[in-house]
GROMACS .gro file of C-alpha atoms in nm:
model
  262
    1MET     CA    1  -1.150   5.839  -3.638
    2PHE     CA    2  -1.470   5.982  -3.857
    3ARG     CA    3  -1.308   6.256  -4.093
    4THR     CA    4  -1.565   6.570  -4.127
    5VAL     CA    5  -1.643   6.607  -4.460
    6ALA     CA    6  -1.794   6.953  -4.625
    7PRO     CA    7  -2.141   7.020  -4.529
    8PRO     CA    8  -2.388   6.807  -4.734
    9PRO     CA    9  -2.609   6.941  -5.039
   10PRO     CA   10  -2.977   7.042  -4.979
   11ASP     CA   11  -3.008   6.696  -5.175
   12PHE     CA   12  -3.345   6.589  -4.959
   13ALA     CA   13  -3.508   6.927  -4.967
   14GLY     CA   14  -3.891   6.862  -4.941
   15LYS     CA   15  -3.820   6.517  -4.946
   16ARG     CA   16  -4.050   6.321  -4.647
   17VAL     CA   17  -3.835   6.075  -4.438
   18ILE     CA   18  -3.910   5.794  -4.207
   19VAL     CA   19  -3.664   5.585  -3.984
   20THR     CA   20  -3.724   5.346  -3.774
   21GLY     CA   21  -3.486   5.251  -3.461
   22GLY     CA   22  -3.385   5.630  -3.509
   23SER     CA   23  -3.323   5.731  -3.120
   24ARG     CA   24  -2.969   5.639  -3.113
   25GLY     CA   25  -2.622   5.507  -3.295
   26ILE     CA   26  -2.670   5.427  -3.682
   27GLY     CA   27  -3.031   5.513  -3.670
   28ALA     CA   28  -2.970   5.883  -3.505
   29ALA     CA   29  -2.676   5.933  -3.747
   30ILE     CA   30  -2.909   5.837  -4.034
   31VAL     CA   31  -3.190   6.096  -3.894
   32GLN     CA   32  -2.907   6.387  -3.863
   33ARG     CA   33  -2.787   6.306  -4.239
   34PHE     CA   34  -3.138   6.350  -4.344
   35LEU     CA   35  -3.215   6.640  -4.179
   36ASP     CA   36  -2.900   6.803  -4.278
   37GLY     CA   37  -2.991   6.740  -4.623
   38GLY     CA   38  -3.320   6.943  -4.571
   39ALA     CA   39  -3.567   6.660  -4.559
   40ASP     CA   40  -3.865   6.658  -4.329
   41VAL     CA   41  -3.782   6.348  -4.068
   42VAL     CA   42  -4.011   6.147  -3.841
   43ALA     CA   43  -3.777   5.925  -3.613
   44THR     CA   44  -3.951   5.598  -3.432
   45ALA     CA   45  -3.825   5.395  -3.137
   46ARG     CA   46  -3.970   5.271  -2.841
   47SER     CA   47  -3.820   5.568  -2.654
   48ALA     CA   48  -3.608   5.881  -2.747
   49THR     CA   49  -3.267   5.922  -2.589
   50GLU     CA   50  -3.013   6.217  -2.574
   51GLN     CA   51  -2.875   6.136  -2.930
   52THR     CA   52  -3.199   6.167  -3.069
   53PRO     CA   53  -3.180   6.445  -3.319
   54GLN     CA   54  -3.408   6.733  -3.180
   55ARG     CA   55  -3.525   6.836  -3.480
   56ALA     CA   56  -3.695   6.536  -3.640
   57THR     CA   57  -4.035   6.440  -3.515
   58PHE     CA   58  -4.030   6.157  -3.274
   59ILE     CA   59  -4.274   5.918  -3.243
   60ALA     CA   60  -4.279   5.661  -2.948
   61GLY     CA   61  -4.391   5.296  -3.040
   62ASP     CA   62  -4.316   4.929  -3.093
   63VAL     CA   63  -4.260   4.801  -3.449
   64SER     CA   64  -4.192   4.450  -3.306
   65THR     CA   65  -4.575   4.370  -3.353
   66LEU     CA   66  -4.805   4.429  -3.641
   67THR     CA   67  -5.070   4.705  -3.384
   68GLY     CA   68  -4.766   4.876  -3.295
   69VAL     CA   69  -4.654   4.948  -3.678
   70ARG     CA   70  -4.990   5.000  -3.779
   71ALA     CA   71  -5.020   5.274  -3.507
   72LEU     CA   72  -4.682   5.428  -3.552
   73THR     CA   73  -4.715   5.452  -3.951
   74ALA     CA   74  -5.045   5.601  -3.908
   75ALA     CA   75  -4.882   5.888  -3.682
   76ALA     CA   76  -4.588   5.927  -3.899
   77LEU     CA   77  -4.796   5.960  -4.232
   78GLU     CA   78  -5.031   6.238  -4.029
   79ALA     CA   79  -4.713   6.413  -3.931
   80LEU     CA   80  -4.575   6.408  -4.276
   81GLY     CA   81  -4.842   6.389  -4.505
   82GLY     CA   82  -4.678   6.102  -4.724
   83VAL     CA   83  -4.356   5.949  -4.753
   84ASP     CA   84  -4.061   5.950  -5.005
   85VAL     CA   85  -3.837   5.762  -4.850
   86LEU     CA   86  -3.791   5.492  -4.608
   87ILE     CA   87  -3.507   5.367  -4.423
   88ASN     CA   88  -3.573   5.034  -4.196
   89ASN     CA   89  -3.336   5.067  -3.920
   90ALA     CA   90  -3.493   4.917  -3.611
   91GLY     CA   91  -3.300   4.598  -3.461
   92ALA     CA   92  -3.144   4.460  -3.160
   93ALA     CA   93  -2.976   4.171  -3.067
   94ARG     CA   94  -2.914   3.978  -2.753
   95THR     CA   95  -2.614   3.767  -2.689
   96HIS     CA   96  -2.615   3.363  -2.584
   97LEU     CA   97  -2.270   3.282  -2.511
   98GLY     CA   98  -2.326   2.908  -2.476
   99GLY     CA   99  -2.438   2.966  -2.865
  100THR     CA  100  -2.711   2.856  -3.102
  101SER     CA  101  -2.864   2.518  -2.913
  102THR     CA  102  -2.893   2.786  -2.580
  103ILE     CA  103  -3.104   3.009  -2.785
  104PRO     CA  104  -3.475   3.002  -2.657
  105ASP     CA  105  -3.750   2.930  -2.909
  106GLU     CA  106  -3.895   3.284  -2.789
  107GLU     CA  107  -3.569   3.461  -2.895
  108TRP     CA  108  -3.603   3.316  -3.231
  109LEU     CA  109  -3.943   3.457  -3.279
  110ASP     CA  110  -3.799   3.802  -3.106
  111ALA     CA  111  -3.541   3.854  -3.323
  112LEU     CA  112  -3.739   3.776  -3.613
  113ASN     CA  113  -4.039   4.024  -3.527
  114LEU     CA  114  -3.789   4.312  -3.448
  115ASN     CA  115  -3.521   4.252  -3.707
  116TYR     CA  116  -3.703   4.089  -4.021
  117LEU     CA  117  -4.054   4.115  -3.977
  118SER     CA  118  -4.063   4.471  -3.857
  119ALA     CA  119  -3.926   4.581  -4.242
  120VAL     CA  120  -4.212   4.387  -4.371
  121ARG     CA  121  -4.489   4.494  -4.180
  122VAL     CA  122  -4.349   4.911  -4.220
  123THR     CA  123  -4.306   4.859  -4.585
  124GLY     CA  124  -4.666   4.714  -4.639
  125GLU     CA  125  -4.819   4.961  -4.448
  126LEU     CA  126  -4.622   5.231  -4.613
  127LEU     CA  127  -4.624   5.115  -4.952
  128PRO     CA  128  -4.940   5.224  -5.085
  129THR     CA  129  -4.804   5.569  -5.012
  130LEU     CA  130  -4.512   5.489  -5.151
  131ARG     CA  131  -4.652   5.428  -5.452
  132GLU     CA  132  -4.872   5.747  -5.494
  133THR     CA  133  -4.518   5.919  -5.394
  134GLY     CA  134  -4.371   5.683  -5.762
  135PRO     CA  135  -4.080   5.707  -5.929
  136GLY     CA  136  -3.790   5.834  -5.704
  137ALA     CA  137  -3.934   5.679  -5.402
  138ALA     CA  138  -3.657   5.474  -5.197
  139ILE     CA  139  -3.646   5.200  -4.920
  140VAL     CA  140  -3.334   5.115  -4.753
  141ASN     CA  141  -3.309   4.869  -4.534
  142ILE     CA  142  -3.041   4.821  -4.250
  143SER     CA  143  -2.893   4.478  -4.204
  144SER     CA  144  -2.581   4.364  -3.998
  145GLY     CA  145  -2.238   4.179  -4.108
  146ALA     CA  146  -2.399   3.886  -3.877
  147ALA     CA  147  -2.620   3.862  -4.186
  148LEU     CA  148  -2.319   3.691  -4.359
  149THR     CA  149  -2.088   3.533  -4.077
  150ALA     CA  150  -2.312   3.535  -3.779
  151PRO     CA  151  -2.158   3.413  -3.460
  152PRO     CA  152  -2.328   3.140  -3.269
  153LEU     CA  153  -2.390   3.372  -2.992
  154LEU     CA  154  -2.614   3.592  -3.229
  155ALA     CA  155  -2.718   3.284  -3.446
  156HIS     CA  156  -3.069   3.430  -3.416
  157TYR     CA  157  -3.009   3.780  -3.503
  158GLY     CA  158  -2.776   3.712  -3.807
  159ALA     CA  159  -3.052   3.475  -3.930
  160ALA     CA  160  -3.320   3.740  -3.906
  161LYS     CA  161  -3.123   3.979  -4.055
  162ALA     CA  162  -3.011   3.732  -4.357
  163ALA     CA  163  -3.404   3.710  -4.409
  164LEU     CA  164  -3.417   4.085  -4.434
  165ASN     CA  165  -3.152   4.086  -4.695
  166ALA     CA  166  -3.356   3.823  -4.919
  167TYR     CA  167  -3.642   4.025  -4.854
  168GLY     CA  168  -3.504   4.338  -4.977
  169LYS     CA  169  -3.357   4.186  -5.308
  170ALA     CA  170  -3.736   4.052  -5.403
  171LEU     CA  171  -3.898   4.346  -5.312
  172ALA     CA  172  -3.600   4.543  -5.532
  173THR     CA  173  -3.757   4.332  -5.834
  174GLU     CA  174  -4.095   4.353  -5.749
  175LEU     CA  175  -4.051   4.752  -5.700
  176ALA     CA  176  -3.827   4.836  -6.019
  177PRO     CA  177  -4.090   4.876  -6.293
  178GLU     CA  178  -4.272   5.120  -6.077
  179GLY     CA  179  -3.952   5.330  -6.023
  180ILE     CA  180  -3.925   5.255  -5.633
  181ARG     CA  181  -3.575   5.154  -5.567
  182VAL     CA  182  -3.487   4.925  -5.255
  183THR     CA  183  -3.134   4.886  -5.121
  184THR     CA  184  -2.989   4.701  -4.829
  185VAL     CA  185  -2.673   4.843  -4.619
  186VAL     CA  186  -2.455   4.598  -4.430
  187PRO     CA  187  -2.271   4.766  -4.160
  188GLY     CA  188  -1.967   4.594  -4.062
  189THR     CA  189  -1.829   4.685  -3.673
  190VAL     CA  190  -1.967   5.034  -3.584
  191LEU     CA  191  -1.925   5.213  -3.218
  192THR     CA  192  -2.272   5.204  -3.123
  193PRO     CA  193  -2.444   5.171  -2.776
  194GLY     CA  194  -2.597   4.852  -2.900
  195ALA     CA  195  -2.271   4.683  -3.011
  196ASP     CA  196  -2.079   4.800  -2.740
  197ALA     CA  197  -2.367   4.591  -2.500
  198ILE     CA  198  -2.229   4.293  -2.693
  199ARG     CA  199  -1.891   4.335  -2.688
  200GLN     CA  200  -1.894   4.438  -2.318
  201ASP     CA  201  -2.094   4.059  -2.288
  202ILE     CA  202  -1.810   3.922  -2.461
  203ALA     CA  203  -1.561   4.115  -2.283
  204ASP     CA  204  -1.707   3.973  -1.941
  205ALA     CA  205  -1.727   3.613  -2.062
  206THR     CA  206  -1.369   3.608  -2.171
  207GLY     CA  207  -1.193   3.809  -1.865
  208ALA     CA  208  -1.093   4.106  -2.130
  209SER     CA  209  -1.196   4.452  -2.089
  210LEU     CA  210  -1.414   4.646  -2.330
  211ALA     CA  211  -1.159   4.844  -2.531
  212GLU     CA  212  -0.922   4.509  -2.571
  213THR     CA  213  -1.233   4.325  -2.721
  214THR     CA  214  -1.302   4.619  -2.941
  215ALA     CA  215  -0.913   4.631  -3.020
  216ASP     CA  216  -0.901   4.282  -3.145
  217VAL     CA  217  -1.223   4.316  -3.351
  218THR     CA  218  -1.048   4.630  -3.533
  219ALA     CA  219  -0.725   4.444  -3.596
  220ALA     CA  220  -0.936   4.263  -3.827
  221ILE     CA  221  -1.049   4.588  -4.047
  222PRO     CA  222  -0.857   4.658  -4.332
  223LEU     CA  223  -0.885   5.025  -4.312
  224GLY     CA  224  -0.755   5.018  -3.967
  225ARG     CA  225  -1.064   5.171  -3.780
  226PRO     CA  226  -1.420   5.062  -3.644
  227GLY     CA  227  -1.691   5.218  -3.800
  228ASP     CA  228  -1.876   5.566  -3.703
  229PRO     CA  229  -2.244   5.568  -3.748
  230ARG     CA  230  -2.175   5.861  -3.996
  231ASP     CA  231  -2.020   5.604  -4.240
  232VAL     CA  232  -2.290   5.439  -4.234
  233ALA     CA  233  -2.534   5.752  -4.285
  234GLU     CA  234  -2.351   5.880  -4.582
  235ALA     CA  235  -2.386   5.528  -4.766
  236VAL     CA  236  -2.762   5.561  -4.694
  237ALA     CA  237  -2.819   5.895  -4.821
  238TYR     CA  238  -2.639   5.810  -5.128
  239LEU     CA  239  -2.832   5.502  -5.176
  240ALA     CA  240  -3.184   5.720  -5.100
  241SER     CA  241  -3.112   6.007  -5.313
  242ASP     CA  242  -3.139   6.072  -5.707
  243ARG     CA  243  -2.789   6.055  -5.725
  244ALA     CA  244  -2.826   5.639  -5.712
  245GLN     CA  245  -3.126   5.658  -5.949
  246TRP     CA  246  -3.022   5.376  -6.141
  247VAL     CA  247  -2.925   5.161  -5.846
  248THR     CA  248  -3.172   4.919  -5.670
  249GLY     CA  249  -3.158   4.536  -5.550
  250VAL     CA  250  -2.803   4.582  -5.437
  251THR     CA  251  -2.696   4.461  -5.082
  252LEU     CA  252  -2.372   4.713  -4.985
  253ALA     CA  253  -2.086   4.636  -4.698
  254VAL     CA  254  -1.993   4.945  -4.535
  255ASP     CA  255  -1.733   4.783  -4.325
  256GLY     CA  256  -1.365   4.901  -4.412
  257GLY     CA  257  -1.308   4.580  -4.602
  258GLN     CA  258  -1.396   4.374  -4.321
  259LEU     CA  259  -1.666   4.133  -4.443
  260PRO     CA  260  -1.672   3.865  -4.734
  261GLY     CA  261  -1.775   3.977  -5.062
  262ILE     CA  262  -2.178   3.985  -5.130
   0.00000   0.00000   0.00000
């Protein structure tokens, strides 16, 4: 289980943060971590949930289209007056138990739009403002272990997240002379509603229970437990903070030792 640590320091006091996909799971935990650190936070998603931190400013919208991105980013900048930290967390996956060859063309495109191009577009719209912020601004992209070892049933999702990893590295190199840092976090097996839905699909197909399927995955994690969304949020907070002022271009696995080396 996640061990509660001391209350976080006010390391983000006065910072303006935008978190896409911030309504539940890992995104909601990231939003809460920045709020606890004193930041002003805009969370975006298609709709709010009971997990969405109430102290955040929530803006509903769709980041899978350029039109949706432009509307969301404009509203977020109006709410915050600028941006210091951008967290590209929006993403989702649909399983295809028949494997790679059964994934239709439109779902490859959907996966790219939501899990990769959303980050490219949001970053592109906010980059002029991030450049106004200048040195100290940070972008953190949230990828997936599927980018490293994609099972056939999630090949489209893994491919999109692998593209996100490559994009983050290239962008970090480009923006480093301006003092804007770009990093990528790769979560392993984390207990979230979205991941639970994927495991439930697998359980249904194999005749196992969700608990049995989760236990099988957990057995492969050296630290002996699946991740809590707060495990990922703490890593994101470090990478976005001034404590990581000499860290850029990295792809960090937060996985309990589960994934192959990056």
